[in-house]
Structure formats: C-alpha cells, structure tokens
JSON list of C-alpha atoms in Angstrom, two decimals:
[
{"chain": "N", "resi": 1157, "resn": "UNK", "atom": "CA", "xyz": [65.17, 35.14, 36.20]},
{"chain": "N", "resi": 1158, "resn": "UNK", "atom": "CA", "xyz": [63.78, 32.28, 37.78]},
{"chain": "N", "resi": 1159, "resn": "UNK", "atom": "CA", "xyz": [61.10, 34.25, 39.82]},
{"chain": "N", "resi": 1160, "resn": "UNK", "atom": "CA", "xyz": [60.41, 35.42, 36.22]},
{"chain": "N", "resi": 1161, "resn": "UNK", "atom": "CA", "xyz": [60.07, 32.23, 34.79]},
{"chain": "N", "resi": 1162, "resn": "UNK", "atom": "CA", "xyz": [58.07, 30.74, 37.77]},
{"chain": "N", "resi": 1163, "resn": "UNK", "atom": "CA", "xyz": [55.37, 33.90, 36.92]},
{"chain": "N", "resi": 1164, "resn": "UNK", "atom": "CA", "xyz": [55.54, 33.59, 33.36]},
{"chain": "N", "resi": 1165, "resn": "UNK", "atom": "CA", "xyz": [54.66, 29.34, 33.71]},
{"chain": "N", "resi": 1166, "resn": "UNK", "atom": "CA", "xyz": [51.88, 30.32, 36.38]},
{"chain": "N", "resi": 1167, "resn": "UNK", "atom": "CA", "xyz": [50.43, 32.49, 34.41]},
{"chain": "N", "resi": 1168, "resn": "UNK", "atom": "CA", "xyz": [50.42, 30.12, 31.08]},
{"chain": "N", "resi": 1169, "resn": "UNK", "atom": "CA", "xyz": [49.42, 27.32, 33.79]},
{"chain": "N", "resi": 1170, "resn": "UNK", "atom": "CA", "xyz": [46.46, 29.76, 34.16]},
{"chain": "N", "resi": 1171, "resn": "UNK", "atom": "CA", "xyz": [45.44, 30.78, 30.87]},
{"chain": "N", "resi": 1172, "resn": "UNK", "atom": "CA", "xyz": [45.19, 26.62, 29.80]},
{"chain": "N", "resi": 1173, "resn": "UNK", "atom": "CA", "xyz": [43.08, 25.90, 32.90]},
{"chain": "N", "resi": 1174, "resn": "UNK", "atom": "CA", "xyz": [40.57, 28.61, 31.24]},
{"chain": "N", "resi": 1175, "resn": "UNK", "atom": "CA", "xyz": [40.81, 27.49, 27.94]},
{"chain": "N", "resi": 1176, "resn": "UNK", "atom": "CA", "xyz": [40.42, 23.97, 29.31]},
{"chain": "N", "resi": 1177, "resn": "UNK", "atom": "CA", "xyz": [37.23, 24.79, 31.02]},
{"chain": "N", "resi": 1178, "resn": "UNK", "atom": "CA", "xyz": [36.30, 26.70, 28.35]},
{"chain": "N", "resi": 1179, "resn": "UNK", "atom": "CA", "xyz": [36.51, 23.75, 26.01]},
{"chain": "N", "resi": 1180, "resn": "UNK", "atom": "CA", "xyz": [34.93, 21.46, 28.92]},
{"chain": "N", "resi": 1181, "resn": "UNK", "atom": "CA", "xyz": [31.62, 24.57, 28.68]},
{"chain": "N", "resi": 1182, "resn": "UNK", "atom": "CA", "xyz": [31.87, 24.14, 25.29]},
{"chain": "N", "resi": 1183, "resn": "UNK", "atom": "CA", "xyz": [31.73, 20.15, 24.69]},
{"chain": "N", "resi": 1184, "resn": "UNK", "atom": "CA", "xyz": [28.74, 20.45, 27.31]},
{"chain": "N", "resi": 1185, "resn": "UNK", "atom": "CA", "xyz": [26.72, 22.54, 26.31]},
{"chain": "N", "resi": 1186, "resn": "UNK", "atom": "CA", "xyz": [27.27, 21.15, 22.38]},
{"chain": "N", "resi": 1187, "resn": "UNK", "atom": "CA", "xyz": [26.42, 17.60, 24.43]},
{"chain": "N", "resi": 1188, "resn": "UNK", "atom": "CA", "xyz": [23.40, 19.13, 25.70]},
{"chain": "N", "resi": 1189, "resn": "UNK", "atom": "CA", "xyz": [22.41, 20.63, 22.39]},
{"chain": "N", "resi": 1190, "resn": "UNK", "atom": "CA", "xyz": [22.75, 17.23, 20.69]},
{"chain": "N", "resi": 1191, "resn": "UNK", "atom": "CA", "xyz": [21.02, 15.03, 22.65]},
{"chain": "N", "resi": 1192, "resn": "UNK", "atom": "CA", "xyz": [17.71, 17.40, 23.63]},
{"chain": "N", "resi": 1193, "resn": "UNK", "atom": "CA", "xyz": [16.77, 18.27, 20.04]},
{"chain": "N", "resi": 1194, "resn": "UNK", "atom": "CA", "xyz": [13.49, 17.28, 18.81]},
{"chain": "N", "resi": 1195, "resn": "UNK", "atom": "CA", "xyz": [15.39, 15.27, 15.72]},
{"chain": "N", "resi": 1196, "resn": "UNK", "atom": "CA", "xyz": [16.39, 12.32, 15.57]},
{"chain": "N", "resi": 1197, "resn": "UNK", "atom": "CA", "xyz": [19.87, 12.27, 16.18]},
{"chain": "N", "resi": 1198, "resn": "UNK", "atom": "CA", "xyz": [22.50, 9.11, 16.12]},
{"chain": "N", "resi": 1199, "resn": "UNK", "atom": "CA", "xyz": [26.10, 8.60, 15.82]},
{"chain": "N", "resi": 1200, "resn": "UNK", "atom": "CA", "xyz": [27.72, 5.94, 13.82]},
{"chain": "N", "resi": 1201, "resn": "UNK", "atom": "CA", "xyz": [31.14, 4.58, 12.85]},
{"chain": "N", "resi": 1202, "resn": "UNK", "atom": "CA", "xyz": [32.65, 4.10, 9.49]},
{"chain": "N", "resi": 1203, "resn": "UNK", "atom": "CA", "xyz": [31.46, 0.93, 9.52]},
{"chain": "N", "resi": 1204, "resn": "UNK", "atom": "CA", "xyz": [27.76, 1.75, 10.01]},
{"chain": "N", "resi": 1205, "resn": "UNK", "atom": "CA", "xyz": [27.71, 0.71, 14.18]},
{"chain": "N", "resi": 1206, "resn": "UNK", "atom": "CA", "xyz": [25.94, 2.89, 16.63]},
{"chain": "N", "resi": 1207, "resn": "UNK", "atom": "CA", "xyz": [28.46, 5.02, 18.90]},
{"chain": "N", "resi": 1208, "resn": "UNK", "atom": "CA", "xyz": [25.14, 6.74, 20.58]},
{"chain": "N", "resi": 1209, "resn": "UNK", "atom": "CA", "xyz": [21.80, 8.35, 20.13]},
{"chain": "N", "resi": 1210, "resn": "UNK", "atom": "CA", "xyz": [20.24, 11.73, 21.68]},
{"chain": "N", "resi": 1211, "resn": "UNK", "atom": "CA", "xyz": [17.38, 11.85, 23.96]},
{"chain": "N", "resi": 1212, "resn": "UNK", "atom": "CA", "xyz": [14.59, 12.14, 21.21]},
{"chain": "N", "resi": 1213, "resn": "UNK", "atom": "CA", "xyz": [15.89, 9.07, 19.50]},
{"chain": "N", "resi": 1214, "resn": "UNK", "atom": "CA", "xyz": [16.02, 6.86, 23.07]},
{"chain": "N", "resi": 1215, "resn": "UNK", "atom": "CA", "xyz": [12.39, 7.99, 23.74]},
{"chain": "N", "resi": 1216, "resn": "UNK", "atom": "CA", "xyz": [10.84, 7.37, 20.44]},
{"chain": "N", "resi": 1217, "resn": "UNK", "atom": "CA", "xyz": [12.49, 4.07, 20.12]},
{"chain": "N", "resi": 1218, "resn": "UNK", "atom": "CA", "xyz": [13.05, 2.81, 23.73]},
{"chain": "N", "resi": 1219, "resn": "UNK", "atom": "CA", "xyz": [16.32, 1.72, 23.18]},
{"chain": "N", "resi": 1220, "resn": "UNK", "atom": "CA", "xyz": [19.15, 2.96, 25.44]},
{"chain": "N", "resi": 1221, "resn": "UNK", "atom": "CA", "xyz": [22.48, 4.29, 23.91]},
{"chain": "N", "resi": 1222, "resn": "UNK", "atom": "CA", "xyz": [23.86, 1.68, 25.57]},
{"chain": "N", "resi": 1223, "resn": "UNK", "atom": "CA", "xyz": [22.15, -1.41, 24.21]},
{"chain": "N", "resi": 1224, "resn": "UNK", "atom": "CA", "xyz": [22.49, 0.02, 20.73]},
{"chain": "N", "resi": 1225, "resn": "UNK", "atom": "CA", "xyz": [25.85, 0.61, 20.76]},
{"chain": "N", "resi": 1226, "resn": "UNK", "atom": "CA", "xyz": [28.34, -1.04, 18.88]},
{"chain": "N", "resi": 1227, "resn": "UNK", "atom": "CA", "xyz": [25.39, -2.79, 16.73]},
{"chain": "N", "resi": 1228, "resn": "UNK", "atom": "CA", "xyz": [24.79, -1.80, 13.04]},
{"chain": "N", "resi": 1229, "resn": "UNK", "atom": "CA", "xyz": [22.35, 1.34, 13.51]},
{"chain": "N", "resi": 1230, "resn": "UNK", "atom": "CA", "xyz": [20.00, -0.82, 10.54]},
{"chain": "N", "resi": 1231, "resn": "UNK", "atom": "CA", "xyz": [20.17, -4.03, 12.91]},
{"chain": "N", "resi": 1232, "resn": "UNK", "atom": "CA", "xyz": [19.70, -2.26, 15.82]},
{"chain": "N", "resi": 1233, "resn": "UNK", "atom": "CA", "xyz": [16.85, 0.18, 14.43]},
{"chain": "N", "resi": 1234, "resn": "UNK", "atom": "CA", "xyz": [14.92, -1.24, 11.74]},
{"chain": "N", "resi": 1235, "resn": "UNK", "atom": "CA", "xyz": [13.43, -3.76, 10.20]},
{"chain": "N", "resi": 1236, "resn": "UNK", "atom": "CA", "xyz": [15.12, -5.89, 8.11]},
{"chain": "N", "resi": 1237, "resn": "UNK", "atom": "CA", "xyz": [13.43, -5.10, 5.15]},
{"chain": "N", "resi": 1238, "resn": "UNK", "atom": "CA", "xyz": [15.47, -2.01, 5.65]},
{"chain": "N", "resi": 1239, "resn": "UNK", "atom": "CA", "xyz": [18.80, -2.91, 5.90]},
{"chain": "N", "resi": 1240, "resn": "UNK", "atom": "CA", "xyz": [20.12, -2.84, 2.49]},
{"chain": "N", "resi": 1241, "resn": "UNK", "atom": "CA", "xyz": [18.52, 0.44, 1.90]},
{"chain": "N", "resi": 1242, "resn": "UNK", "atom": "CA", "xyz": [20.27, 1.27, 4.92]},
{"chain": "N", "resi": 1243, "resn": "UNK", "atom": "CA", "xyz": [23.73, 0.11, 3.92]},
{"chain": "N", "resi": 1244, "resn": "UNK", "atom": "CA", "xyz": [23.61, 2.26, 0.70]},
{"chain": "N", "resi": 1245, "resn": "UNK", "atom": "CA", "xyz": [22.80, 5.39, 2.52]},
{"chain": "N", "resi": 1246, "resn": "UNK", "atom": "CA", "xyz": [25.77, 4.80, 4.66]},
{"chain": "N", "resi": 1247, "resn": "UNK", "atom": "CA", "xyz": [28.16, 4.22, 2.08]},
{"chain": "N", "resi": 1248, "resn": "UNK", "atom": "CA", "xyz": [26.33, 7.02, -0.36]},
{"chain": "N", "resi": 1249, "resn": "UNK", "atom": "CA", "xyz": [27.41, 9.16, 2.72]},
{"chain": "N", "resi": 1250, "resn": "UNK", "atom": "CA", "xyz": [31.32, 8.02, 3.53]},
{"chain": "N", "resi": 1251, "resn": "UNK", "atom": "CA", "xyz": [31.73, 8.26, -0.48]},
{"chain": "N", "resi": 1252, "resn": "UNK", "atom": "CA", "xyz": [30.77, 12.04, -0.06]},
{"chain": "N", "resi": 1253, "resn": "UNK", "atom": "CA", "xyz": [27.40, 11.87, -2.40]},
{"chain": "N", "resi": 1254, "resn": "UNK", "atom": "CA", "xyz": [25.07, 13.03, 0.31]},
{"chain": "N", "resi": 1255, "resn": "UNK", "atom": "CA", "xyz": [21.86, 11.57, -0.94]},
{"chain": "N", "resi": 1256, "resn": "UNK", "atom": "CA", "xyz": [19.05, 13.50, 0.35]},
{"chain": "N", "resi": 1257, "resn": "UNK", "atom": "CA", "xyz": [16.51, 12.52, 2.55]},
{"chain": "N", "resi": 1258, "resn": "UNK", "atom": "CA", "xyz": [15.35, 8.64, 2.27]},
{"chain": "N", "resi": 1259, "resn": "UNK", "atom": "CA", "xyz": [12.57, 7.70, 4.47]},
{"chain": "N", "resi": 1260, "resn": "UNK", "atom": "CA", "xyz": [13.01, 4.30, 6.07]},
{"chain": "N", "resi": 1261, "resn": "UNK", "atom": "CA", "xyz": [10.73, 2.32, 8.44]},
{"chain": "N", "resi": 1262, "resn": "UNK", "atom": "CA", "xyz": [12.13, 2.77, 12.56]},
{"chain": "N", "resi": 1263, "resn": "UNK", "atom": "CA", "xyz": [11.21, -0.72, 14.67]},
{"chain": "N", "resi": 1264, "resn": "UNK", "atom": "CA", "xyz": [10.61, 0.69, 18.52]},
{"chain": "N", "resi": 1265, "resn": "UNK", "atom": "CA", "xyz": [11.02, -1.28, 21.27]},
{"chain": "N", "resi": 1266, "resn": "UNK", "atom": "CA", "xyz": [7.53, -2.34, 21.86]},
{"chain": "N", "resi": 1267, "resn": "UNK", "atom": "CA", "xyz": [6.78, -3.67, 18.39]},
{"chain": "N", "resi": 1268, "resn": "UNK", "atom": "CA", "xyz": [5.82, -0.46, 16.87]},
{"chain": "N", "resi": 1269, "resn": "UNK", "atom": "CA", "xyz": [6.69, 1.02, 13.19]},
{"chain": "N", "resi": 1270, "resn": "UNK", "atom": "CA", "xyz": [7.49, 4.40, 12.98]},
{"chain": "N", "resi": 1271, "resn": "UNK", "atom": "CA", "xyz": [8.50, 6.51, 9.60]},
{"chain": "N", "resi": 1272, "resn": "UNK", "atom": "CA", "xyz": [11.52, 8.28, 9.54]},
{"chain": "N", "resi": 1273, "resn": "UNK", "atom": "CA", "xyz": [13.41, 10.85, 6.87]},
{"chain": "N", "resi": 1274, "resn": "UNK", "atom": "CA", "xyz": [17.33, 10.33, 7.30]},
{"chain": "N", "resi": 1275, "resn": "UNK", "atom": "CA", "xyz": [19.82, 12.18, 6.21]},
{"chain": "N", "resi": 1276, "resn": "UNK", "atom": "CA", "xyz": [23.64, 12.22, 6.98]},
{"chain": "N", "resi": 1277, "resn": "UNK", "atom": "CA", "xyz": [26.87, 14.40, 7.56]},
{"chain": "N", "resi": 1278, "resn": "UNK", "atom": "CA", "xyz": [30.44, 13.21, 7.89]},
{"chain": "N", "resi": 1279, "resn": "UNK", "atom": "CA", "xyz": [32.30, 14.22, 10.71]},
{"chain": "N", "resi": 1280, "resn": "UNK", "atom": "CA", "xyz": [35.77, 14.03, 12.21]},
{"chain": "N", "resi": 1281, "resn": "UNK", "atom": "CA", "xyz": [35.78, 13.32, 15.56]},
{"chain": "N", "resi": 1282, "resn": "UNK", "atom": "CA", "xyz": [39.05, 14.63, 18.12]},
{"chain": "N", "resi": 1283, "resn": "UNK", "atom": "CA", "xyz": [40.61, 11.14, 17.21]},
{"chain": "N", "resi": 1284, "resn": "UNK", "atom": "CA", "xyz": [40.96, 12.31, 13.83]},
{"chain": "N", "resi": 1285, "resn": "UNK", "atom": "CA", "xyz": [38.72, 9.51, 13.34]},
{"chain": "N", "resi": 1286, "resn": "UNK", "atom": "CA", "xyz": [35.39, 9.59, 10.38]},
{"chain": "N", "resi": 1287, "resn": "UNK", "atom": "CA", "xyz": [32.10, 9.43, 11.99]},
{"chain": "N", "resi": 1288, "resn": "UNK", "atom": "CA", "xyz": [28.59, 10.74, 10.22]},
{"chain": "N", "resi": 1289, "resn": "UNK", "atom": "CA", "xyz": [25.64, 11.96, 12.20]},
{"chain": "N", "resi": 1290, "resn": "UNK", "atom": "CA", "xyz": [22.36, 10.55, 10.72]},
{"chain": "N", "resi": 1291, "resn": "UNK", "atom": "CA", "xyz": [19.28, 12.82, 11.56]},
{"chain": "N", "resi": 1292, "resn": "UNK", "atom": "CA", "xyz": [16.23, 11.50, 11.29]},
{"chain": "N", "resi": 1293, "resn": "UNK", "atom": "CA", "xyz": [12.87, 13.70, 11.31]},
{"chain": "N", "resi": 1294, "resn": "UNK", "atom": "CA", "xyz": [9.53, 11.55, 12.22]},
{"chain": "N", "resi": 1295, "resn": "UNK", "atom": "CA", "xyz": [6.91, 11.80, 9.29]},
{"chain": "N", "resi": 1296, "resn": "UNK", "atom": "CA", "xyz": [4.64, 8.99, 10.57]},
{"chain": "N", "resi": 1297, "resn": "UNK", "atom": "CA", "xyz": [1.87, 11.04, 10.66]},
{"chain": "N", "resi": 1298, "resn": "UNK", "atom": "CA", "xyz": [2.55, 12.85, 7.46]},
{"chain": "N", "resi": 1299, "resn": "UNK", "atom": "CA", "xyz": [2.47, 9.54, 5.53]},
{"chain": "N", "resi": 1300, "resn": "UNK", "atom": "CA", "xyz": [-0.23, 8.38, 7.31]},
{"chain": "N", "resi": 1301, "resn": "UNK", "atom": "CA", "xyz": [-2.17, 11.47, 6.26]},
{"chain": "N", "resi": 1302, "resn": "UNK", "atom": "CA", "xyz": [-1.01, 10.67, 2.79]},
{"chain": "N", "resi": 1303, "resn": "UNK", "atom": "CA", "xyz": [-2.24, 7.74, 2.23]},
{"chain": "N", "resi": 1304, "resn": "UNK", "atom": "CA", "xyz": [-5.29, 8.31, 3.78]},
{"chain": "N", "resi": 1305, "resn": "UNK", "atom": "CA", "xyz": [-6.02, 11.09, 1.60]},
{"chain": "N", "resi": 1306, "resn": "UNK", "atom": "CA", "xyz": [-4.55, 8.37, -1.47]},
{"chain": "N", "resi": 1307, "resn": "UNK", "atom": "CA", "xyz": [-6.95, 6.33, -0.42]},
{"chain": "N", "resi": 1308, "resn": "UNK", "atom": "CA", "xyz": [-9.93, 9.34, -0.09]},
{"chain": "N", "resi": 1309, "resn": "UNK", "atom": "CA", "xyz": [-9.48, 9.66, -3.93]},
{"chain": "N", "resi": 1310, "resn": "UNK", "atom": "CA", "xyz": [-9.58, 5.81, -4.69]},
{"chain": "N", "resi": 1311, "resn": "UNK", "atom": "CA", "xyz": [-13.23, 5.94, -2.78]},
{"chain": "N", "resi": 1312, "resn": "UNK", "atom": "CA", "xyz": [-14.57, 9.12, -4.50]},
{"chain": "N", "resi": 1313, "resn": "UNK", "atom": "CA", "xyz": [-13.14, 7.34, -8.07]},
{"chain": "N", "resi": 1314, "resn": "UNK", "atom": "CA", "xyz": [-14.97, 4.24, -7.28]},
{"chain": "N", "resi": 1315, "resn": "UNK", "atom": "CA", "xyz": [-18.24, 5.85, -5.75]},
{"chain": "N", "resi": 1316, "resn": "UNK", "atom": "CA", "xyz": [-18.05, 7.84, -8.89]},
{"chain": "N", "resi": 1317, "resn": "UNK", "atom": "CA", "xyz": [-17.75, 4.89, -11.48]},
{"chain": "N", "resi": 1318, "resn": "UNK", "atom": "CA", "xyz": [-20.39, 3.10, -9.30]},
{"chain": "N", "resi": 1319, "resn": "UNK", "atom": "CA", "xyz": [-22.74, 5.90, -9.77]},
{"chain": "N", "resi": 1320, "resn": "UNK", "atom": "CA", "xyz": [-21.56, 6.38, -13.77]},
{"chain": "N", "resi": 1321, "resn": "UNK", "atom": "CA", "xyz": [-22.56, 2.66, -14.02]},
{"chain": "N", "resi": 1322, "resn": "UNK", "atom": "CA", "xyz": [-25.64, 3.02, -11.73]},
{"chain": "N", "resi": 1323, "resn": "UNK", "atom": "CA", "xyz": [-27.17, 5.83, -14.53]},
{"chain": "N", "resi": 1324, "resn": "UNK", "atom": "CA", "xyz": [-26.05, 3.44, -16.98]},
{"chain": "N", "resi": 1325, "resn": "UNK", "atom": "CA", "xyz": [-27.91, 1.02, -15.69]},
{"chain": "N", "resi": 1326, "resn": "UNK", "atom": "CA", "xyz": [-31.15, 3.01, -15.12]},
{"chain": "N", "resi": 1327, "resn": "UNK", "atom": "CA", "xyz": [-30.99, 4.37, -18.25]},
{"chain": "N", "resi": 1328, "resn": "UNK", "atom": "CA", "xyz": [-30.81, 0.75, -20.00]},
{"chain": "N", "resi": 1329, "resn": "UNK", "atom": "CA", "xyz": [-33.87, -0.71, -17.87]},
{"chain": "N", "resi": 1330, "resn": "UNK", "atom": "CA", "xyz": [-35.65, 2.25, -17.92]},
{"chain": "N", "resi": 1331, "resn": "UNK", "atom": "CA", "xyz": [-35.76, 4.97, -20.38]},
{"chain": "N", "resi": 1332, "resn": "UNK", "atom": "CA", "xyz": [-33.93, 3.10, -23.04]},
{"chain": "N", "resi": 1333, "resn": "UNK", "atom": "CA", "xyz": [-36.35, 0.62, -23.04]},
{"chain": "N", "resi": 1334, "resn": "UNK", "atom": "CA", "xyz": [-39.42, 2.82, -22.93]},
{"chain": "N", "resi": 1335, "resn": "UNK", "atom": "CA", "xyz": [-37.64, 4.97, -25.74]},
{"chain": "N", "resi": 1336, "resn": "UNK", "atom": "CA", "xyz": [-37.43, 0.93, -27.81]},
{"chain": "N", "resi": 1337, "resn": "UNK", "atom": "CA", "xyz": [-41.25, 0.68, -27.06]},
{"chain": "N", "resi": 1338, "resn": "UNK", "atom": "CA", "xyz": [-42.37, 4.08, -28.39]},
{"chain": "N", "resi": 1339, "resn": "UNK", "atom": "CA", "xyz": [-40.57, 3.50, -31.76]},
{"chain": "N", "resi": 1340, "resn": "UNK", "atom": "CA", "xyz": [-41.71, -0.11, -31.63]},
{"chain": "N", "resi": 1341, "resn": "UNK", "atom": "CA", "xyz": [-45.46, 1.36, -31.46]},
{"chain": "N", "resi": 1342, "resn": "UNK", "atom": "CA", "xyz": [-44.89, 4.03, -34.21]},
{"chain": "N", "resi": 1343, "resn": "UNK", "atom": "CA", "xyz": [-43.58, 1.39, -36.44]},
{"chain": "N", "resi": 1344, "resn": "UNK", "atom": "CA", "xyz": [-46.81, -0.83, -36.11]},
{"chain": "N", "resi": 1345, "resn": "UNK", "atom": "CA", "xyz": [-48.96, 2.08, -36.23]},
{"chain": "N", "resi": 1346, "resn": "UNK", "atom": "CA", "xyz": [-47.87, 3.42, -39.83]},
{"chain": "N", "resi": 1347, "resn": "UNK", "atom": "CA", "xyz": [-48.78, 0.90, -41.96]},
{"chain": "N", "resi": 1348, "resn": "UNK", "atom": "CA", "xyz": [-52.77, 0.60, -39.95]},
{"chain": "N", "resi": 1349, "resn": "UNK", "atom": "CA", "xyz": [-53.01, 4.13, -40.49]},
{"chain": "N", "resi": 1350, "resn": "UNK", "atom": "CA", "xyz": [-54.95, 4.20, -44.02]},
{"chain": "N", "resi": 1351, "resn": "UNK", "atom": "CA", "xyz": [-56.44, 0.51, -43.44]},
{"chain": "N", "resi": 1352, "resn": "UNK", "atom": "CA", "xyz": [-57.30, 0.21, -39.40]},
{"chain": "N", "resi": 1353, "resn": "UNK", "atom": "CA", "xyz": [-57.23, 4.11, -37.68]},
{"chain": "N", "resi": 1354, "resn": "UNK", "atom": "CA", "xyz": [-58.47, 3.00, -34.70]},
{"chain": "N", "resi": 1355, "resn": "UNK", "atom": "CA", "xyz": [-55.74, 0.39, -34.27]},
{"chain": "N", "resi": 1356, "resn": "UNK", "atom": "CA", "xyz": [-53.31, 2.86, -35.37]},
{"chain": "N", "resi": 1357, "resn": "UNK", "atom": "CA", "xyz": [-55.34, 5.35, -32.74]},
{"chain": "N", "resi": 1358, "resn": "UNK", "atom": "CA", "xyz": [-54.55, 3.34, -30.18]},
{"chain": "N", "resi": 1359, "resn": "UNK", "atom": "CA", "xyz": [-50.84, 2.80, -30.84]},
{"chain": "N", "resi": 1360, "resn": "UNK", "atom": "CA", "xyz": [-50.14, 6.38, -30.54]},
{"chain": "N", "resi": 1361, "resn": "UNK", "atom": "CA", "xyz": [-51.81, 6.74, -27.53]},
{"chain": "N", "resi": 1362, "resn": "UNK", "atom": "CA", "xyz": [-49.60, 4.16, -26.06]},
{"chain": "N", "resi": 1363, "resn": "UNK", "atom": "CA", "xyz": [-46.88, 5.72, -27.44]},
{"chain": "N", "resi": 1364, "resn": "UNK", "atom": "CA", "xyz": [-47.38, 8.90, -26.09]},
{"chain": "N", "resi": 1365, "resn": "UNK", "atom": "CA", "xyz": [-48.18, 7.66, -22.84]},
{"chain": "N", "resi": 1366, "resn": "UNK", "atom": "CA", "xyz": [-44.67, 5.62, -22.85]},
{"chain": "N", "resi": 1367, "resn": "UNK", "atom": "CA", "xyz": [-42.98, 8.82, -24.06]},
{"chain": "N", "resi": 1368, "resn": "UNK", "atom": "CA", "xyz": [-43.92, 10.63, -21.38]},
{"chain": "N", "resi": 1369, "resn": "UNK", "atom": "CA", "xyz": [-42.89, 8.52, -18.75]},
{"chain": "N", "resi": 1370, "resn": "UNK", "atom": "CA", "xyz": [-39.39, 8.26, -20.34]},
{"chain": "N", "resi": 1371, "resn": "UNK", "atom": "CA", "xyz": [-38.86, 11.71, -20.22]},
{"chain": "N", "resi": 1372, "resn": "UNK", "atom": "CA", "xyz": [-40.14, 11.51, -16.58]},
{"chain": "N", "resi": 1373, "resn": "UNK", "atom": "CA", "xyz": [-37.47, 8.65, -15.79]},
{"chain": "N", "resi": 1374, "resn": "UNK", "atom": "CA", "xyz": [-34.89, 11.00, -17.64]},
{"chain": "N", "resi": 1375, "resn": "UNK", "atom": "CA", "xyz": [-36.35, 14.13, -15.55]},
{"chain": "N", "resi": 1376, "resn": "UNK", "atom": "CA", "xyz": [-35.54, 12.15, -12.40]},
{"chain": "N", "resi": 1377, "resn": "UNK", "atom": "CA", "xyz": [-31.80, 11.26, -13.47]},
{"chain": "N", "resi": 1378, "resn": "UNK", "atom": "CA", "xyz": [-31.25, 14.29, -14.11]},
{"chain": "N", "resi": 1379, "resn": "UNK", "atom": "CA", "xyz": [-32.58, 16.15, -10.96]},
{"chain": "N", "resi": 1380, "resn": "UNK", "atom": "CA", "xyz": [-29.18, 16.98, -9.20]},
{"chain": "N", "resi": 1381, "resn": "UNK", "atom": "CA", "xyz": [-27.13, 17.02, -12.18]},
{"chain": "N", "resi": 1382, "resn": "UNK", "atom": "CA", "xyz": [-26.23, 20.34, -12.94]},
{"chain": "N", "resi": 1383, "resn": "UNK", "atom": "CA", "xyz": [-25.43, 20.77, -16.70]},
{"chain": "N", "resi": 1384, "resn": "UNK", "atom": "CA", "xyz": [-28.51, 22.38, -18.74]},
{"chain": "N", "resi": 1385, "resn": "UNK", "atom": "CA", "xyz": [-28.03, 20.09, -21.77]},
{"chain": "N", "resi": 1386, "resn": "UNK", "atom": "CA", "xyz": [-28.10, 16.87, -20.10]},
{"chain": "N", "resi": 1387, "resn": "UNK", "atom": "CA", "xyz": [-31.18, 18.21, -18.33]},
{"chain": "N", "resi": 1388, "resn": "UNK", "atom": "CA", "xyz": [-32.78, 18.98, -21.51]}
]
C-alpha cells in the first residue's frame, strides 16, 4: 500500500511538473506575443500607473519599461495637454463603458509628437487583481495626410475665389467699361442724328469700334472656360 501510494504521488508529482511547464510555455510564448506586436501595447493599474510596455511601444517612444513604470501612463507618455483626456479614458474603461478609439498626442523621448488611437480592455491578472491593456495604433501619418489634403482644399477654395474675383475685376476695368462707353456714344448720337449726321456718323463708328473690342476682352475671359453660354 505504501509502494502504491509512493507510485500514485510520483506519478501526480509528474503530471504537475508538465502542466507546470506547460503553463511556464504558455505565459512565454503569450509574453512573447505581447511585447513583439506591431501595436502599441501598455499595461496599467487601476489607478492609471504603468506596470510595462511591449517592444513597439519602448521603440517608438524611447522609454524603457522600467523608467515608466509605476508613473501615470498620461505623465509618463504625453503631453500634458493630454492628461485629462487621458484620465477619462481610464476611468470610461474601469466603469466598463469602453469608449472607442480616442486619438491622443504620444511625447517620445527625443522631443517628438507622435499620434496615437487608444483603446482599452480590462483584465484580471493571477492576483485576482484589475488591470486594462491600452493599445495604441500609430496614425501620425494618417493625420498628417489629412490635414494636408484639409489644407489642399483651403488652397484650391482660395485660388478659386482669387480667380472669381480676378474675372470680376477684369470684367469691371475692362469690358464693363467699354460696354458704359458704347451706350454712352449711342446716347449722344440720337439726338445729332436729324440735326448733325456726321457727328452722329462718327459716334457710331466709335461705338462700334468699342463694341468690338469688348467682345474681344470677353472672348479672351472666356477662352478656357468651358460652358457654351458664358462663351457666347
């Protein structure tokens, strides 16, 4: 019975050595996982303070795990601007309302800004204790490309109102004002046309000769424009 016994604890002995190493296989390879995904990837407490942050997030920011941790991940990781922002996502997340993803300004190490979209996940850690991973996903570039092409649109609006006000402009100095002469000339000529035809002659020639060179100015505003009616 006790030979029994003996075998029966070896070969439980046995069985939790495996499952140990299983587990240990298991928590590295999840370890591994973690910390060489391209996200960002950091973990906090319930109180908002850095426990550690993968491999991506150490790169992008130059900050080691270790001098983050135990520091606010908002004091630690972003401006201050931020902070508050921050804090509200955190607490959004230990409430349970998940808010989706906020984008918040990262400070690196060397000064520079990057743009991040967090997001966060409660956990329970083998403590029994409340943690939340915050992922982060870089979209620098994407905003960057965003407001440059914001900021495309503002220069084709303005070129566009600068050429609106250019026409404008060439049509007030030039055939608007050859347009007032012509009708200027016809009114002097009608009254000289029973007592003084010459005069009156010579009126509507200069009319005429002003009318055509308005519709030549107009011609020349128009070339490039392609509707047929403000051609005509």
């Amino acid at each position: 019975e006790q030979r029994r016994q003996e075998s029966e604890l070896r070969r439980l002995a046995e069985e939790l050595e495996e499952r140990v190493t299983e587990l240990g296989r298991e928590r590295d390879f999840t370890r591994t996982l973690v910390r060489s995904v391209p996200s960002f990837l950091a973990l906090v407490d319930a109180d908002g303070c850095l426990l550690g942050l993968n491999d991506s997030l150490e790169r992008a920011t130059g900050y080691s795990s270790d001098e983050a941790q135990g520091r606010p991940f908002w004091e630690a990781l972003m401006p201050e601007q931020e902070w508050e922002a921050a804090r509200l996502i955190h607490r959004a997340i230990g409430a349970g309302e998940e808010p989706a993803g906020r984008e918040l300004r990262l400070v690196t190490s060397d000064g520079r800004e990057l743009v991040v979209e967090w997001t966060g996940t409660p956990v329970v850690d083998q403590h029994a204790l409340t943690r939340t991973i915050l992922c982060g996903v870089d979209v620098t570039e994407r905003v960057r490309q965003q407001q440059e092409l914001r900021r495309s649109r503002a220069r084709i609006v303005e070129a566009a109102d600068a050429e609106r006000r250019r026409l404008e402009r060439n049509l007030h100095d030039g055939a608007q004002q050859q347009l007032v002469a012509v009708s200027h000339a016809l009114r002097m000529a009608r009254p000289l046309l029973d007592g003084d035809p010459g005069r009156a002659a010579g009126l509507l020639d200069t009319a005429v000769e002003t009318l055509h060179a308005a519709h030549g100015e107009l011609r020349e505003l128009a070339r490039g424009l392609h509707p047929a009616l403000l051609t005509e």
